[in-house]
């Protein structure tokens, strides 16, 4: 590990990764490599958790290509020094900010969208001119292997390398000195990464999780709400970091809402081809989820098949904040529904939980929407939809508080892997004598004028 990092640092210090032409060439190369390996990547993810080619293209590789294309198109603009104003005290001068790559970046991926979550930060790091060591999640083992094979065959290890392994390997990696650590995963492991980074004062981006609420207010368009909510919740069998973790529905429409959700789930999910229905990632998560199903509160579903690691899309009714399912991130196809009567009261309860990664607000009432946006802190979210803010690369994506630190996607990703060097560039044709001795009262008067004191 030490040699791997040292070799990447030596390569970085040759400055070869910095020119725009090099970075564009690598992005183009990466796009070609991805295309050439596409069928192998699709096969690997299906072996890991039965994710279909359609879903993998729509929710993983499609988004990776989108990031690549945006980075290639915008890189020249992102990389330009940005002029800023200069104040009178510094006259005559101009001021600008130059982006520069941080150096050797470590990227640690999570398992639930193994391609998107590992490769999107790589694109950002590459665009900014870093060298990269990627450690994909070991849980989808075929996917991790496929990523490693693709990278090892097509990139020099001194520039971009993949290390496979779990907690022990990651801990070894974290002992090394990196110039940037980008981590996606749980809040618990995020804290370990933050501690390890502090040892070397390495800057971090932490993309973590949490319980993301969904508000369904009395004024919402119920038909549209249910369609979009059911899709976003049960996508990837509920194993999506920004998926609605629980629903807060206005009591006046609770029955209608539950009936409409039931109808939508039965129509769109109960007849799908099980060969292509995403599985729960492993037995441990399967058993954890089964334990969270309170049989007395099941409104729909609740069935599970261990051999297939399949859990029916499940609606739970009459859930309270005291229930076990409200004490941890669900991260599976279980949707607890909690009725509320007063928006201020329910917001108070939600604020007692850690700040979530996402929030979905289904409403046609401006005041309610503004109140939720003003009073609840969360990473990012959607109004009248779920999940989809993640698919807009122009929106910085990240959490707040225990759901994360920093953000990425599009230009925000480029910034996450860059340092912005501030330069005051002085002209030589004039030097005001004010700051030099003798420090007279006249000069003090001038300083007061200039500083408007
Ligand atoms: P995880 O924290 O268990 O694992 C993430 C990575 O850390 C993996 O690569 C794993 O090998 C490594 N790791 C695990 N234990 C470690 C340890 N003790 N020391 C060092 N490294 C260790 O997370 P996960 O189960 O892969 O992902 C699920 C979590 O990630 C959920 O909380 C979810 O909300 C969150 N998530 C967040 C985002 C986001 O963009 N914010 C995206 C996907 C998932």
Short mmCIF file of C-alpha atoms and ligand atoms in Angstrom, two decimals:
data_model
loop_
_atom_site.label_atom_id
_atom_site.label_comp_id
_atom_site.label_asym_id
_atom_site.label_seq_id
_atom_site.Cartn_x
_atom_site.Cartn_y
_atom_site.Cartn_z
CA UNK A 1 0.00 0.00 0.00
CA UNK A 2 2.83 2.32 0.95
CA UNK A 3 4.60 1.76 -2.38
CA UNK A 4 1.37 2.14 -4.31
CA UNK A 5 0.70 5.55 -2.79
CA UNK A 6 4.37 6.59 -3.04
CA UNK A 7 4.46 5.66 -6.74
CA UNK A 8 1.28 7.60 -7.42
CA UNK A 9 2.71 10.60 -5.57
CA UNK A 10 5.92 10.44 -7.63
CA UNK A 11 3.86 10.37 -10.80
CA UNK A 12 1.69 13.25 -9.62
CA UNK A 13 4.82 15.25 -8.89
CA UNK A 14 5.93 14.98 -12.52
CA UNK A 15 2.96 17.38 -13.19
CA UNK A 16 1.82 15.23 -16.11
CA UNK A 17 -1.75 14.95 -14.80
CA UNK A 18 -2.25 18.72 -14.74
CA UNK A 19 -2.57 19.91 -18.38
CA UNK A 20 -6.12 20.12 -19.71
CA UNK A 21 -5.08 17.97 -22.69
CA UNK A 22 -3.99 15.09 -20.40
CA UNK A 23 -7.18 15.22 -18.36
CA UNK A 24 -9.40 15.28 -21.46
CA UNK A 25 -7.46 12.40 -22.96
CA UNK A 26 -7.96 10.31 -19.80
CA UNK A 27 -11.70 11.08 -19.69
CA UNK A 28 -12.05 10.05 -23.33
CA UNK A 29 -10.04 6.91 -22.69
CA UNK A 30 -12.15 6.08 -19.64
CA UNK A 31 -15.34 6.45 -21.70
CA UNK A 32 -14.00 4.07 -24.35
CA UNK A 33 -12.88 1.55 -21.72
CA UNK A 34 -16.32 1.64 -20.08
CA UNK A 35 -18.04 1.07 -23.40
CA UNK A 36 -15.76 -1.84 -24.24
CA UNK A 37 -16.43 -3.45 -20.83
CA UNK A 38 -20.12 -2.68 -20.65
CA UNK A 39 -21.41 -6.19 -21.23
CA UNK A 40 -19.02 -7.64 -18.61
CA UNK A 41 -20.11 -5.01 -16.12
CA UNK A 42 -23.79 -5.77 -16.77
CA UNK A 43 -23.17 -9.48 -16.30
CA UNK A 44 -21.25 -8.99 -13.05
CA UNK A 45 -23.93 -6.87 -11.38
CA UNK A 46 -26.63 -9.35 -12.37
CA UNK A 47 -24.64 -12.12 -10.70
CA UNK A 48 -24.28 -10.02 -7.55
CA UNK A 49 -27.87 -9.01 -7.02
CA UNK A 50 -29.92 -9.72 -10.13
CA UNK A 51 -29.92 -6.11 -11.27
CA UNK A 52 -31.23 -6.03 -14.82
CA UNK A 53 -29.40 -4.47 -17.76
CA UNK A 54 -32.16 -1.87 -18.05
CA UNK A 55 -31.89 -0.81 -14.41
CA UNK A 56 -28.09 -0.82 -14.48
CA UNK A 57 -28.06 1.42 -17.54
CA UNK A 58 -30.80 3.72 -16.21
CA UNK A 59 -29.55 4.11 -12.63
CA UNK A 60 -25.81 3.48 -12.83
CA UNK A 61 -23.88 3.44 -16.10
CA UNK A 62 -26.19 5.96 -17.80
CA UNK A 63 -25.44 8.44 -15.02
CA UNK A 64 -21.73 7.68 -15.20
CA UNK A 65 -21.73 8.44 -18.96
CA UNK A 66 -23.71 11.61 -18.27
CA UNK A 67 -21.04 12.76 -15.77
CA UNK A 68 -18.28 11.91 -18.26
CA UNK A 69 -19.90 13.89 -21.04
CA UNK A 70 -20.54 16.90 -18.82
CA UNK A 71 -16.96 16.87 -17.51
CA UNK A 72 -15.52 16.68 -21.04
CA UNK A 73 -17.73 19.52 -22.23
CA UNK A 74 -17.19 21.82 -19.25
CA UNK A 75 -13.64 21.01 -18.18
CA UNK A 76 -12.01 23.97 -19.94
CA UNK A 77 -14.47 26.33 -18.27
CA UNK A 78 -14.13 24.72 -14.81
CA UNK A 79 -10.32 24.79 -15.01
CA UNK A 80 -9.96 28.45 -15.96
CA UNK A 81 -8.59 30.84 -13.34
CA UNK A 82 -11.55 32.89 -12.09
CA UNK A 83 -11.06 36.64 -11.77
CA UNK A 84 -12.40 38.25 -8.58
CA UNK A 85 -12.55 41.90 -7.47
CA UNK A 86 -9.55 43.60 -5.89
CA UNK A 87 -10.05 46.05 -3.01
CA UNK A 88 -8.56 49.56 -2.89
CA UNK A 89 -6.00 48.67 -0.23
CA UNK A 90 -4.23 46.47 -2.77
CA UNK A 91 -4.25 48.91 -5.67
CA UNK A 92 -2.75 48.40 -8.28
CA UNK A 93 -3.41 44.67 -8.62
CA UNK A 94 -5.67 42.00 -10.07
CA UNK A 95 -6.94 38.98 -8.15
CA UNK A 96 -7.79 35.50 -9.31
CA UNK A 97 -8.38 31.96 -8.10
CA UNK A 98 -6.60 29.04 -9.77
CA UNK A 99 -7.94 25.48 -9.37
CA UNK A 100 -5.26 22.87 -8.83
CA UNK A 101 -5.56 19.12 -8.22
CA UNK A 102 -5.12 17.99 -4.62
CA UNK A 103 -2.80 15.07 -5.48
CA UNK A 104 -3.29 11.38 -4.64
CA UNK A 105 -6.98 10.63 -4.03
CA UNK A 106 -8.46 7.63 -2.25
CA UNK A 107 -12.04 6.80 -3.25
CA UNK A 108 -14.00 4.29 -1.17
CA UNK A 109 -17.28 3.02 -2.63
CA UNK A 110 -20.52 1.62 -1.19
CA UNK A 111 -22.29 -1.47 -2.49
CA UNK A 112 -25.82 -0.34 -3.36
CA UNK A 113 -24.97 1.35 -6.70
CA UNK A 114 -21.50 -0.13 -7.09
CA UNK A 115 -20.69 1.42 -10.48
CA UNK A 116 -22.23 4.83 -10.02
CA UNK A 117 -20.89 5.38 -6.49
CA UNK A 118 -17.34 4.28 -7.34
CA UNK A 119 -16.89 5.64 -10.86
CA UNK A 120 -18.56 9.06 -10.54
CA UNK A 121 -16.02 10.30 -7.97
CA UNK A 122 -13.24 8.84 -10.17
CA UNK A 123 -14.45 11.02 -13.07
CA UNK A 124 -14.40 14.09 -10.82
CA UNK A 125 -10.90 13.28 -9.52
CA UNK A 126 -9.63 12.61 -13.05
CA UNK A 127 -11.16 15.84 -14.37
CA UNK A 128 -9.43 17.81 -11.62
CA UNK A 129 -6.04 16.19 -12.42
CA UNK A 130 -5.47 13.86 -9.46
CA UNK A 131 -4.17 10.31 -9.37
CA UNK A 132 -6.67 7.80 -8.00
CA UNK A 133 -6.83 4.68 -5.86
CA UNK A 134 -10.32 3.21 -5.86
CA UNK A 135 -11.55 0.71 -3.26
CA UNK A 136 -14.99 -0.51 -4.37
CA UNK A 137 -17.29 -2.22 -1.90
CA UNK A 138 -16.44 -5.90 -1.45
CA UNK A 139 -20.07 -6.96 -0.90
CA UNK A 140 -20.99 -7.18 -4.59
CA UNK A 141 -17.88 -9.28 -5.24
CA UNK A 142 -18.38 -9.86 -8.99
CA UNK A 143 -18.84 -6.15 -9.56
CA UNK A 144 -15.76 -5.30 -7.53
CA UNK A 145 -13.73 -7.83 -9.55
CA UNK A 146 -15.07 -6.49 -12.85
CA UNK A 147 -14.13 -2.91 -11.94
CA UNK A 148 -10.65 -4.01 -10.88
CA UNK A 149 -10.05 -6.00 -14.07
CA UNK A 150 -11.26 -3.13 -16.26
CA UNK A 151 -8.99 -0.59 -14.58
CA UNK A 152 -5.89 -2.77 -14.21
CA UNK A 153 -5.98 -3.72 -17.88
CA UNK A 154 -6.37 -0.16 -19.10
CA UNK A 155 -4.61 2.26 -16.75
CA UNK A 156 -1.15 2.51 -15.30
CA UNK A 157 -1.17 1.84 -11.54
CA UNK A 158 0.81 5.01 -10.92
CA UNK A 159 -2.16 6.98 -12.25
CA UNK A 160 -5.32 4.98 -11.50
CA UNK A 161 -5.47 1.77 -9.53
CA UNK A 162 -8.13 -0.41 -7.91
CA UNK A 163 -7.61 -2.23 -4.62
CA UNK A 164 -10.13 -4.92 -3.76
CA UNK A 165 -11.01 -5.80 -0.17
CA UNK A 166 -13.13 -5.15 2.89
CA UNK A 167 -12.75 -3.40 6.23
CA UNK A 168 -9.21 -4.70 6.92
CA UNK A 169 -7.88 -3.62 3.52
CA UNK A 170 -9.58 -0.24 3.82
CA UNK A 171 -8.11 0.29 7.28
CA UNK A 172 -4.62 -0.46 5.89
CA UNK A 173 -5.20 2.00 3.05
CA UNK A 174 -6.40 4.65 5.49
CA UNK A 175 -3.07 4.51 7.35
CA UNK A 176 -1.39 6.01 4.27
CA UNK A 177 -1.15 9.72 3.66
CA UNK A 178 -3.54 10.81 0.91
CA UNK A 179 -4.27 14.30 -0.39
CA UNK A 180 -8.01 13.62 -0.58
CA UNK A 181 -10.32 10.90 0.72
CA UNK A 182 -13.75 10.51 -0.81
CA UNK A 183 -15.93 8.05 1.10
CA UNK A 184 -19.44 6.77 0.40
CA UNK A 185 -21.06 4.54 2.99
CA UNK A 186 -22.55 4.43 6.45
CA UNK A 187 -22.29 7.17 9.06
CA UNK A 188 -20.61 4.68 11.42
CA UNK A 189 -17.73 3.88 9.03
CA UNK A 190 -17.68 7.53 7.91
CA UNK A 191 -16.58 8.46 11.43
CA UNK A 192 -13.66 5.98 11.24
CA UNK A 193 -12.61 7.45 7.89
CA UNK A 194 -12.79 10.98 9.30
CA UNK A 195 -10.60 9.99 12.26
CA UNK A 196 -8.02 8.32 10.00
CA UNK A 197 -7.98 11.38 7.72
CA UNK A 198 -7.44 13.70 10.70
CA UNK A 199 -4.12 11.95 11.40
CA UNK A 200 -2.71 13.49 8.20
CA UNK A 201 -5.15 16.45 8.03
CA UNK A 202 -6.40 15.04 4.75
CA UNK A 203 -9.47 16.77 3.31
CA UNK A 204 -12.50 14.48 3.06
CA UNK A 205 -15.83 14.25 1.35
CA UNK A 206 -18.17 11.96 3.28
CA UNK A 207 -21.28 10.76 1.45
CA UNK A 208 -23.25 9.07 4.20
CA UNK A 209 -26.81 7.94 4.93
CA UNK A 210 -29.67 8.43 7.32
CA UNK A 211 -33.45 8.34 7.54
CA UNK A 212 -34.83 10.47 4.70
CA UNK A 213 -38.43 11.60 5.31
CA UNK A 214 -41.17 12.06 2.74
CA UNK A 215 -44.00 14.52 3.38
CA UNK A 216 -47.34 13.80 1.72
CA UNK A 217 -49.52 16.79 2.50
CA UNK A 218 -53.29 17.10 2.07
CA UNK A 219 -52.81 19.41 -0.92
CA UNK A 220 -50.69 16.99 -2.99
CA UNK A 221 -51.62 15.51 -6.34
CA UNK A 222 -52.26 12.04 -4.91
CA UNK A 223 -52.10 10.09 -8.16
CA UNK A 224 -48.75 11.56 -9.19
CA UNK A 225 -47.41 11.37 -5.62
CA UNK A 226 -48.09 7.66 -5.31
CA UNK A 227 -46.68 6.81 -8.74
CA UNK A 228 -43.40 8.65 -8.13
CA UNK A 229 -43.09 7.63 -4.49
CA UNK A 230 -43.60 3.91 -5.12
CA UNK A 231 -41.06 3.99 -7.94
CA UNK A 232 -38.42 5.84 -5.87
CA UNK A 233 -38.94 3.78 -2.73
CA UNK A 234 -38.82 0.31 -4.28
CA UNK A 235 -36.17 1.01 -6.91
CA UNK A 236 -33.16 -1.27 -6.23
CA UNK A 237 -35.37 -3.06 -3.63
CA UNK A 238 -35.29 0.07 -1.47
CA UNK A 239 -31.48 -0.01 -1.25
CA UNK A 240 -31.03 3.60 -2.34
CA UNK A 241 -29.39 6.18 -0.07
CA UNK A 242 -31.90 8.93 -1.01
CA UNK A 243 -35.00 6.69 -1.11
CA UNK A 244 -37.93 7.68 1.11
CA UNK A 245 -37.16 5.99 4.42
CA UNK A 246 -40.58 6.73 5.90
CA UNK A 247 -43.70 8.67 4.90
CA UNK A 248 -45.44 11.35 6.92
CA UNK A 249 -48.93 11.60 5.49
CA UNK A 250 -51.64 14.08 6.47
CA UNK A 251 -54.25 12.20 8.46
CA UNK A 252 -57.10 13.46 6.23
CA UNK A 253 -55.75 11.53 3.23
CA UNK A 254 -54.05 8.57 4.96
CA UNK A 255 -56.63 5.96 3.90
CA UNK A 256 -56.75 7.17 0.30
CA UNK A 257 -52.95 7.31 0.22
CA UNK A 258 -52.52 3.74 1.51
CA UNK A 259 -55.13 2.38 -0.89
CA UNK A 260 -53.50 4.16 -3.83
CA UNK A 261 -50.02 2.88 -2.82
CA UNK A 262 -51.36 -0.67 -2.54
CA UNK A 263 -52.92 -0.44 -6.01
CA UNK A 264 -49.74 1.01 -7.52
CA UNK A 265 -47.49 -1.63 -5.93
CA UNK A 266 -49.79 -4.47 -7.00
CA UNK A 267 -49.94 -3.08 -10.54
CA UNK A 268 -46.29 -2.22 -11.09
CA UNK A 269 -44.26 -4.48 -8.78
CA UNK A 270 -46.04 -7.69 -7.93
CA UNK A 271 -45.98 -9.11 -11.45
CA UNK A 272 -42.43 -8.27 -12.42
CA UNK A 273 -39.95 -10.87 -13.56
CA UNK A 274 -38.27 -12.16 -10.36
CA UNK A 275 -35.19 -13.10 -12.40
CA UNK A 276 -34.53 -9.38 -12.76
CA UNK A 277 -35.84 -8.10 -9.41
CA UNK A 278 -32.96 -6.67 -7.38
CA UNK A 279 -32.13 -8.86 -4.38
CA UNK A 280 -31.26 -7.83 -0.86
CA UNK A 281 -27.46 -7.64 -0.95
CA UNK A 282 -26.70 -10.42 1.59
CA UNK A 283 -28.19 -12.63 4.32
CA UNK A 284 -27.21 -10.27 7.10
CA UNK A 285 -29.18 -7.40 5.55
CA UNK A 286 -32.03 -9.78 4.66
CA UNK A 287 -32.36 -10.89 8.29
CA UNK A 288 -32.06 -7.34 9.61
CA UNK A 289 -34.93 -6.26 7.34
CA UNK A 290 -37.13 -9.22 8.23
CA UNK A 291 -36.67 -8.34 11.91
CA UNK A 292 -37.92 -4.81 11.18
CA UNK A 293 -41.26 -6.07 9.86
CA UNK A 294 -43.80 -5.66 12.67
CA UNK A 295 -46.41 -8.22 11.59
CA UNK A 296 -49.16 -6.37 13.46
CA UNK A 297 -48.57 -3.25 11.35
CA UNK A 298 -48.33 -4.78 7.88
CA UNK A 299 -50.81 -3.12 5.51
CA UNK A 300 -49.42 -4.79 2.37
CA UNK A 301 -46.68 -7.36 1.70
CA UNK A 302 -44.50 -8.55 4.55
CA UNK A 303 -43.57 -11.83 2.85
CA UNK A 304 -39.95 -12.89 2.40
CA UNK A 305 -37.99 -15.66 0.67
CA UNK A 306 -34.57 -16.33 2.17
CA UNK A 307 -33.24 -18.51 -0.65
CA UNK A 308 -33.85 -15.68 -3.13
CA UNK A 309 -33.05 -12.90 -0.63
CA UNK A 310 -36.38 -11.42 -1.70
CA UNK A 311 -38.67 -9.28 0.46
CA UNK A 312 -42.04 -8.17 -0.84
CA UNK A 313 -42.58 -4.43 -1.24
CA UNK A 314 -44.14 -3.79 2.16
CA UNK A 315 -46.30 -1.00 3.56
CA UNK A 316 -46.50 -0.61 7.34
CA UNK A 317 -49.42 1.31 8.82
CA UNK A 318 -49.83 3.04 12.17
CA UNK A 319 -46.07 3.27 12.76
CA UNK A 320 -44.81 5.59 15.53
CA UNK A 321 -41.43 7.22 16.12
CA UNK A 322 -40.91 4.73 18.97
CA UNK A 323 -41.02 1.64 16.70
CA UNK A 324 -37.81 -0.30 15.94
CA UNK A 325 -38.08 0.58 12.23
CA UNK A 326 -37.77 4.28 13.14
CA UNK A 327 -34.52 3.71 15.04
CA UNK A 328 -32.28 2.86 12.04
CA UNK A 329 -31.99 3.54 8.32
CA UNK A 330 -34.36 1.05 6.62
CA UNK A 331 -32.38 0.58 3.36
CA UNK A 332 -34.80 -2.03 2.02
CA UNK A 333 -38.32 -2.46 0.56
CA UNK A 334 -40.21 -1.58 3.76
CA UNK A 335 -42.14 1.68 3.93
CA UNK A 336 -43.40 2.85 7.32
CA UNK A 337 -46.30 5.30 7.11
CA UNK A 338 -46.92 7.76 9.95
CA UNK A 339 -50.01 10.01 9.95
CA UNK A 340 -49.78 13.62 11.16
CA UNK A 341 -52.26 16.43 11.75
CA UNK A 342 -50.10 19.51 12.23
CA UNK A 343 -47.09 20.26 10.04
CA UNK A 344 -45.25 22.28 12.74
CA UNK A 345 -45.64 19.49 15.28
CA UNK A 346 -44.42 16.79 12.90
CA UNK A 347 -41.48 18.93 11.82
CA UNK A 348 -40.47 19.23 15.47
CA UNK A 349 -40.41 15.43 15.77
CA UNK A 350 -38.38 14.99 12.57
CA UNK A 351 -35.87 17.56 13.79
CA UNK A 352 -35.16 15.33 16.81
CA UNK A 353 -33.65 12.76 14.41
CA UNK A 354 -30.21 13.28 12.85
CA UNK A 355 -30.17 15.53 9.76
CA UNK A 356 -31.18 13.35 6.79
CA UNK A 357 -29.46 12.97 3.42
CA UNK A 358 -32.66 13.67 1.47
CA UNK A 359 -36.24 14.81 1.83
CA UNK A 360 -39.20 14.56 -0.56
CA UNK A 361 -42.09 16.98 -0.26
CA UNK A 362 -45.33 16.24 -2.06
CA UNK A 363 -47.48 19.35 -1.88
CA UNK A 364 -49.23 21.99 -3.92
CA UNK A 365 -49.31 24.40 -1.00
CA UNK A 366 -46.59 27.06 -1.21
CA UNK A 367 -46.66 27.90 2.50
CA UNK A 368 -46.26 24.28 3.57
CA UNK A 369 -43.47 23.73 1.07
CA UNK A 370 -41.63 26.84 2.25
CA UNK A 371 -42.08 25.91 5.90
CA UNK A 372 -40.54 22.45 5.40
CA UNK A 373 -37.67 23.86 3.33
CA UNK A 374 -37.02 26.55 5.95
CA UNK A 375 -37.36 24.49 9.13
CA UNK A 376 -35.81 21.15 8.22
CA UNK A 377 -32.11 20.78 7.45
CA UNK A 378 -31.28 17.96 4.98
CA UNK A 379 -28.69 17.25 2.29
CA UNK A 380 -30.90 17.79 -0.77
CA UNK A 381 -34.23 16.70 -2.08
CA UNK A 382 -37.22 16.99 -4.33
CA UNK A 383 -40.56 18.72 -4.43
CA UNK A 384 -43.27 16.50 -5.95
CA UNK A 385 -40.82 13.71 -6.73
CA UNK A 386 -38.31 11.43 -4.99
CA UNK A 387 -34.69 10.45 -5.67
CA UNK A 388 -34.39 12.30 -8.99
CA UNK A 389 -32.39 15.30 -7.70
CA UNK A 390 -29.51 12.83 -7.67
CA UNK A 391 -29.79 12.48 -11.45
CA UNK A 392 -29.29 16.20 -12.16
CA UNK A 393 -25.50 16.71 -12.38
CA UNK A 394 -25.98 20.48 -12.10
CA UNK A 395 -27.17 20.07 -8.49
CA UNK A 396 -24.37 19.54 -5.94
CA UNK A 397 -25.14 16.25 -4.17
CA UNK A 398 -24.28 15.55 -0.54
CA UNK A 399 -25.45 15.38 3.04
CA UNK A 400 -25.33 17.60 6.11
CA UNK A 401 -24.52 16.74 9.72
CA UNK A 402 -24.43 12.97 10.17
CA UNK A 403 -25.57 12.40 6.56
CA UNK A 404 -22.37 13.78 5.13
CA UNK A 405 -19.76 16.42 4.57
CA UNK A 406 -19.13 18.13 1.23
CA UNK A 407 -20.75 17.34 -2.09
CA UNK A 408 -20.10 16.24 -5.69
CA UNK A 409 -21.65 15.59 -9.15
CA UNK A 410 -20.81 17.81 -12.11
CA UNK A 411 -18.79 20.90 -11.24
CA UNK A 412 -19.22 20.24 -7.50
CA UNK A 413 -17.25 17.00 -8.03
CA UNK A 414 -14.46 18.88 -9.81
CA UNK A 415 -14.35 21.30 -6.87
CA UNK A 416 -14.31 18.45 -4.32
CA UNK A 417 -11.02 17.19 -5.80
CA UNK A 418 -9.45 20.64 -6.32
CA UNK A 419 -7.76 23.22 -4.19
CA UNK A 420 -8.53 26.82 -5.13
CA UNK A 421 -5.36 28.86 -4.94
CA UNK A 422 -6.03 32.57 -4.36
CA UNK A 423 -3.59 34.94 -6.00
CA UNK A 424 -3.15 38.68 -5.56
CA UNK A 425 -1.14 39.77 -8.59
CA UNK A 426 0.40 43.18 -7.97
CA UNK A 427 1.33 45.79 -10.58
CA UNK A 428 4.80 47.33 -10.32
CA UNK A 429 4.01 50.79 -11.68
CA UNK A 430 2.86 52.29 -8.35
CA UNK A 431 3.43 51.71 -4.63
CA UNK A 432 1.38 53.68 -2.13
CA UNK A 433 3.59 54.68 0.84
CA UNK A 434 0.85 54.21 3.44
CA UNK A 435 2.02 50.96 5.06
CA UNK A 436 5.66 52.05 5.39
CA UNK A 437 7.33 54.10 8.12
CA UNK A 438 7.10 56.83 9.24
CA UNK A 439 3.54 56.04 10.39
CA UNK A 440 2.19 59.59 10.58
CA UNK A 441 -1.23 60.81 11.69
CA UNK A 442 -1.88 61.89 8.09
CA UNK A 443 -1.40 58.28 6.98
CA UNK A 444 -3.74 57.12 9.72
CA UNK A 445 -6.34 59.58 8.38
CA UNK A 446 -5.88 58.10 4.89
CA UNK A 447 -6.29 54.55 6.20
CA UNK A 448 -9.54 55.56 7.91
CA UNK A 449 -10.76 57.02 4.59
CA UNK A 450 -9.80 53.97 2.57
CA UNK A 451 -11.28 51.52 5.07
CA UNK A 452 -14.31 53.79 5.55
CA UNK A 453 -13.84 53.74 9.35
P1 LIG B 1 -20.34 0.71 4.76
O1 LIG B 1 -20.02 1.92 5.57
O2 LIG B 1 -20.54 -0.57 5.46
O3 LIG B 1 -19.17 0.43 3.69
C1 LIG B 1 -18.67 1.43 2.84
C2 LIG B 1 -17.22 1.14 2.50
O4 LIG B 1 -16.45 1.16 3.69
C3 LIG B 1 -17.00 -0.21 1.84
O5 LIG B 1 -16.10 -0.03 0.76
C4 LIG B 1 -16.42 -1.07 2.94
O6 LIG B 1 -15.50 -2.01 2.47
C5 LIG B 1 -15.71 -0.05 3.82
N1 LIG B 1 -15.72 -0.43 5.24
C6 LIG B 1 -16.68 -1.13 5.90
N2 LIG B 1 -16.36 -1.25 7.20
C7 LIG B 1 -15.17 -0.62 7.37
C8 LIG B 1 -14.32 -0.40 8.48
N3 LIG B 1 -14.61 -0.88 9.70
N4 LIG B 1 -13.18 0.29 8.29
C9 LIG B 1 -12.87 0.79 7.07
N5 LIG B 1 -13.64 0.59 5.98
C10 LIG B 1 -14.77 -0.10 6.12
O7 LIG B 1 -21.59 1.14 3.88
P2 LIG B 1 -22.41 0.26 2.84
O8 LIG B 1 -23.14 -0.80 3.59
O9 LIG B 1 -21.55 -0.14 1.70
O10 LIG B 1 -23.45 1.33 2.28
C11 LIG B 1 -24.66 1.60 2.91
C12 LIG B 1 -24.63 2.97 3.55
O11 LIG B 1 -24.12 3.93 2.65
C13 LIG B 1 -26.04 3.47 3.89
O12 LIG B 1 -25.99 4.15 5.12
C14 LIG B 1 -26.35 4.44 2.77
O13 LIG B 1 -27.31 5.42 3.09
C15 LIG B 1 -25.01 5.02 2.52
N6 LIG B 1 -24.92 5.53 1.16
C16 LIG B 1 -24.75 6.86 0.98
C17 LIG B 1 -24.68 7.37 -0.30
C18 LIG B 1 -24.49 8.82 -0.56
O14 LIG B 1 -24.25 9.17 -1.72
N7 LIG B 1 -24.58 9.70 0.42
C19 LIG B 1 -24.78 6.50 -1.38
C20 LIG B 1 -24.95 5.15 -1.15
C21 LIG B 1 -25.00 4.66 0.13
#
